[in-house]
Amino acid sequence: MKNIFFLLLFTNCALANDDLMAEYFNHFLTTFSSHSVSRDDYAFFVSYEIDPTMRTNYDLSPPQRYLNIDSDPDFVIKNTDVLFSGGKSRGLFLNFIRKNILSDQKIILGRLITYNKGPVIYSFKIEKYQKDNVVIFENILALIPGSDNTSEFSCSYVFRKTDNRSVKLVDVNCAG
């Protein structure tokens, strides 16, 4: 009887760990669907310190860096688009999570999903999906109006289970 109890306890703990990422992404999706979040919500979901002046807003044509933020420490929580390089990117990122992580279908690593939004192409893929570590890659390619030039920006969003057993966005590595 003791063995059955421990087996059930172990199985329930294992299932709870598998559901932790899905639960996190479900709440992340709901929270970041809004243009702004509370300081507490941001701290609950993100442990990454973002510098808005190092990000590009792809909602603008041509894409431009976030400027004139006047060193506002709450700029990112007032404008969550910064975390995702624009509002269109934020919406597509959340849609990608909804359809490729939270749906009932099997999670497929490396499958590139592309969205065309005018002169900007957004591509997403799941690079890694483990019970304690998820990496989502995003590439943004924008045509510069009136020229043959493009602007390209790529980011890897790293979600990881932290020491206190919660999941957080712990890093966003970007280049472009």
Short mmCIF file of C-alpha atoms in Angstrom, two decimals:
data_model
loop_
_atom_site.label_atom_id
_atom_site.label_comp_id
_atom_site.label_asym_id
_atom_site.label_seq_id
_atom_site.Cartn_x
_atom_site.Cartn_y
_atom_site.Cartn_z
CA MET A 1 0.00 0.00 0.00
CA LYS A 2 2.86 2.39 0.83
CA ASN A 3 4.44 1.70 -2.56
CA ILE A 4 1.22 2.54 -4.37
CA PHE A 5 0.90 5.77 -2.38
CA PHE A 6 4.47 6.84 -3.25
CA LEU A 7 3.93 5.89 -6.89
CA LEU A 8 0.77 8.01 -7.04
CA LEU A 9 2.51 10.90 -5.28
CA PHE A 10 5.49 10.71 -7.65
CA THR A 11 3.20 10.50 -10.70
CA ASN A 12 1.16 13.52 -9.56
CA CYS A 13 4.36 15.54 -8.98
CA ALA A 14 5.66 14.60 -12.43
CA LEU A 15 2.37 15.57 -14.07
CA ALA A 16 2.33 18.84 -12.14
CA ASN A 17 5.81 19.65 -13.48
CA ASP A 18 4.66 18.95 -17.06
CA ASP A 19 1.66 21.25 -16.59
CA LEU A 20 3.75 24.05 -15.05
CA MET A 21 4.96 25.39 -18.43
CA ALA A 22 1.49 25.19 -19.98
CA GLU A 23 -0.03 26.96 -16.96
CA TYR A 24 2.66 29.65 -17.09
CA PHE A 25 2.13 30.27 -20.82
CA ASN A 26 -1.63 30.38 -20.38
CA HIS A 27 -1.30 33.14 -17.74
CA PHE A 28 1.51 34.86 -19.70
CA LEU A 29 -0.74 35.01 -22.75
CA THR A 30 -3.63 36.51 -20.78
CA THR A 31 -1.45 39.07 -18.99
CA PHE A 32 0.60 40.24 -21.98
CA SER A 33 -2.47 40.53 -24.22
CA SER A 34 -2.76 43.96 -22.63
CA HIS A 35 -0.64 46.90 -23.77
CA SER A 36 0.50 47.46 -20.16
CA VAL A 37 0.87 45.29 -17.07
CA SER A 38 1.18 45.90 -13.36
CA ARG A 39 4.60 45.94 -11.73
CA ASP A 40 3.64 42.78 -9.78
CA ASP A 41 2.53 40.92 -12.92
CA TYR A 42 5.72 41.89 -14.73
CA ALA A 43 7.84 40.68 -11.80
CA PHE A 44 5.83 37.44 -11.66
CA PHE A 45 6.38 36.61 -15.34
CA VAL A 46 9.72 38.23 -16.20
CA SER A 47 13.08 38.30 -14.45
CA TYR A 48 14.85 39.81 -17.47
CA GLU A 49 15.93 43.46 -17.25
CA ILE A 50 15.27 45.03 -20.64
CA ASP A 51 16.90 48.19 -21.97
CA PRO A 52 14.23 49.79 -24.20
CA THR A 53 16.80 51.87 -26.07
CA MET A 54 18.35 48.64 -27.37
CA ARG A 55 15.06 47.47 -28.94
CA THR A 56 13.51 48.38 -32.28
CA ASN A 57 9.85 49.18 -32.89
CA TYR A 58 8.77 47.32 -36.03
CA ASP A 59 5.30 48.91 -35.91
CA LEU A 60 6.94 51.98 -37.47
CA SER A 61 8.06 52.23 -41.09
CA PRO A 62 10.98 52.38 -41.29
CA PRO A 63 11.62 50.54 -38.01
CA GLN A 64 13.05 52.78 -35.29
CA ARG A 65 14.63 52.37 -31.88
CA TYR A 66 12.54 53.25 -28.85
CA LEU A 67 13.60 56.80 -27.98
CA ASN A 68 12.44 59.64 -25.76
CA ILE A 69 11.67 57.36 -22.85
CA ASP A 70 13.09 59.95 -20.43
CA SER A 71 14.66 57.23 -18.27
CA ASP A 72 11.19 56.19 -17.09
CA PRO A 73 11.76 53.07 -14.94
CA ASP A 74 8.18 51.94 -15.67
CA PHE A 75 8.40 52.39 -19.45
CA VAL A 76 8.38 48.65 -20.20
CA ILE A 77 5.44 47.79 -17.93
CA LYS A 78 3.50 50.74 -19.37
CA ASN A 79 4.37 49.61 -22.90
CA THR A 80 4.82 45.82 -23.14
CA ASP A 81 5.29 46.16 -26.91
CA VAL A 82 8.93 47.01 -26.15
CA LEU A 83 9.57 43.46 -24.95
CA PHE A 84 8.37 42.13 -28.32
CA SER A 85 9.68 44.82 -30.74
CA GLY A 86 6.24 46.30 -31.36
CA GLY A 87 2.54 45.65 -30.90
CA LYS A 88 2.18 43.55 -34.06
CA SER A 89 5.06 41.33 -32.95
CA ARG A 90 3.54 41.02 -29.45
CA GLY A 91 0.20 39.92 -30.90
CA LEU A 92 1.83 37.42 -33.25
CA PHE A 93 4.10 36.07 -30.48
CA LEU A 94 1.08 35.46 -28.25
CA ASN A 95 -0.83 33.90 -31.15
CA PHE A 96 2.15 31.62 -31.81
CA ILE A 97 2.12 30.51 -28.15
CA ARG A 98 -1.64 29.91 -28.29
CA LYS A 99 -1.49 27.80 -31.46
CA ASN A 100 1.83 26.00 -30.99
CA ILE A 101 2.20 25.51 -27.23
CA LEU A 102 -1.25 25.75 -25.66
CA SER A 103 -3.25 23.92 -28.32
CA ASP A 104 -3.90 20.20 -28.10
CA GLN A 105 -1.58 19.45 -30.99
CA LYS A 106 1.90 18.02 -30.52
CA ILE A 107 4.68 20.57 -30.01
CA ILE A 108 7.01 20.47 -33.01
CA LEU A 109 10.54 21.78 -32.54
CA GLY A 110 12.09 23.79 -35.35
CA ARG A 111 8.92 24.26 -37.43
CA LEU A 112 9.01 27.80 -38.79
CA ILE A 113 5.70 29.70 -38.72
CA THR A 114 5.68 32.88 -40.83
CA TYR A 115 3.29 35.83 -40.77
CA ASN A 116 3.29 38.59 -43.41
CA LYS A 117 2.13 41.97 -42.13
CA GLY A 118 2.58 44.49 -44.93
CA PRO A 119 6.27 45.17 -45.52
CA VAL A 120 7.26 43.14 -42.43
CA ILE A 121 7.69 39.36 -42.19
CA TYR A 122 7.59 37.77 -38.72
CA SER A 123 8.84 34.19 -38.25
CA PHE A 124 8.66 32.09 -35.09
CA LYS A 125 9.81 28.63 -34.07
CA ILE A 126 10.19 26.62 -30.90
CA GLU A 127 13.89 25.85 -30.54
CA LYS A 128 13.62 23.96 -27.26
CA TYR A 129 10.71 22.64 -25.21
CA GLN A 130 11.52 20.84 -21.99
CA LYS A 131 9.62 20.73 -18.72
CA ASP A 132 11.96 23.35 -17.22
CA ASN A 133 13.27 25.24 -20.26
CA VAL A 134 11.57 26.66 -23.37
CA VAL A 135 13.23 28.74 -26.08
CA ILE A 136 11.18 30.54 -28.73
CA PHE A 137 13.03 32.12 -31.65
CA GLU A 138 11.64 35.13 -33.53
CA ASN A 139 12.99 36.72 -36.70
CA ILE A 140 11.66 40.00 -38.07
CA LEU A 141 12.47 41.15 -41.60
CA ALA A 142 11.24 44.56 -42.76
CA LEU A 143 11.56 46.25 -46.13
CA ILE A 144 12.72 49.84 -45.83
CA PRO A 145 10.35 52.07 -47.84
CA GLY A 146 11.88 53.81 -50.85
CA SER A 147 15.01 51.64 -50.91
CA ASP A 148 16.28 48.16 -51.64
CA ASN A 149 17.39 47.77 -48.02
CA THR A 150 15.92 45.64 -45.26
CA SER A 151 16.06 45.66 -41.49
CA GLU A 152 16.41 42.30 -39.75
CA PHE A 153 16.13 41.59 -36.04
CA SER A 154 16.21 38.19 -34.33
CA CYS A 155 15.51 37.29 -30.71
CA SER A 156 15.55 34.12 -28.65
CA TYR A 157 13.11 34.24 -25.73
CA VAL A 158 14.27 31.95 -22.92
CA PHE A 159 11.65 30.76 -20.42
CA ARG A 160 13.01 28.72 -17.52
CA LYS A 161 11.92 27.24 -14.24
CA THR A 162 13.63 29.27 -11.52
CA ASP A 163 14.99 28.25 -8.14
CA ASN A 164 11.68 28.99 -6.43
CA ARG A 165 9.93 26.48 -8.76
CA SER A 166 8.14 29.12 -10.83
CA VAL A 167 8.63 29.78 -14.54
CA LYS A 168 9.86 33.14 -15.82
CA LEU A 169 11.09 34.79 -18.97
CA VAL A 170 14.74 34.90 -17.90
CA ASP A 171 16.50 36.18 -21.01
CA VAL A 172 15.91 37.70 -24.42
CA ASN A 173 18.96 37.47 -26.67
CA CYS A 174 18.66 39.73 -29.71
CA ALA A 175 20.83 40.60 -32.69
CA GLY A 176 20.17 42.65 -35.75
#
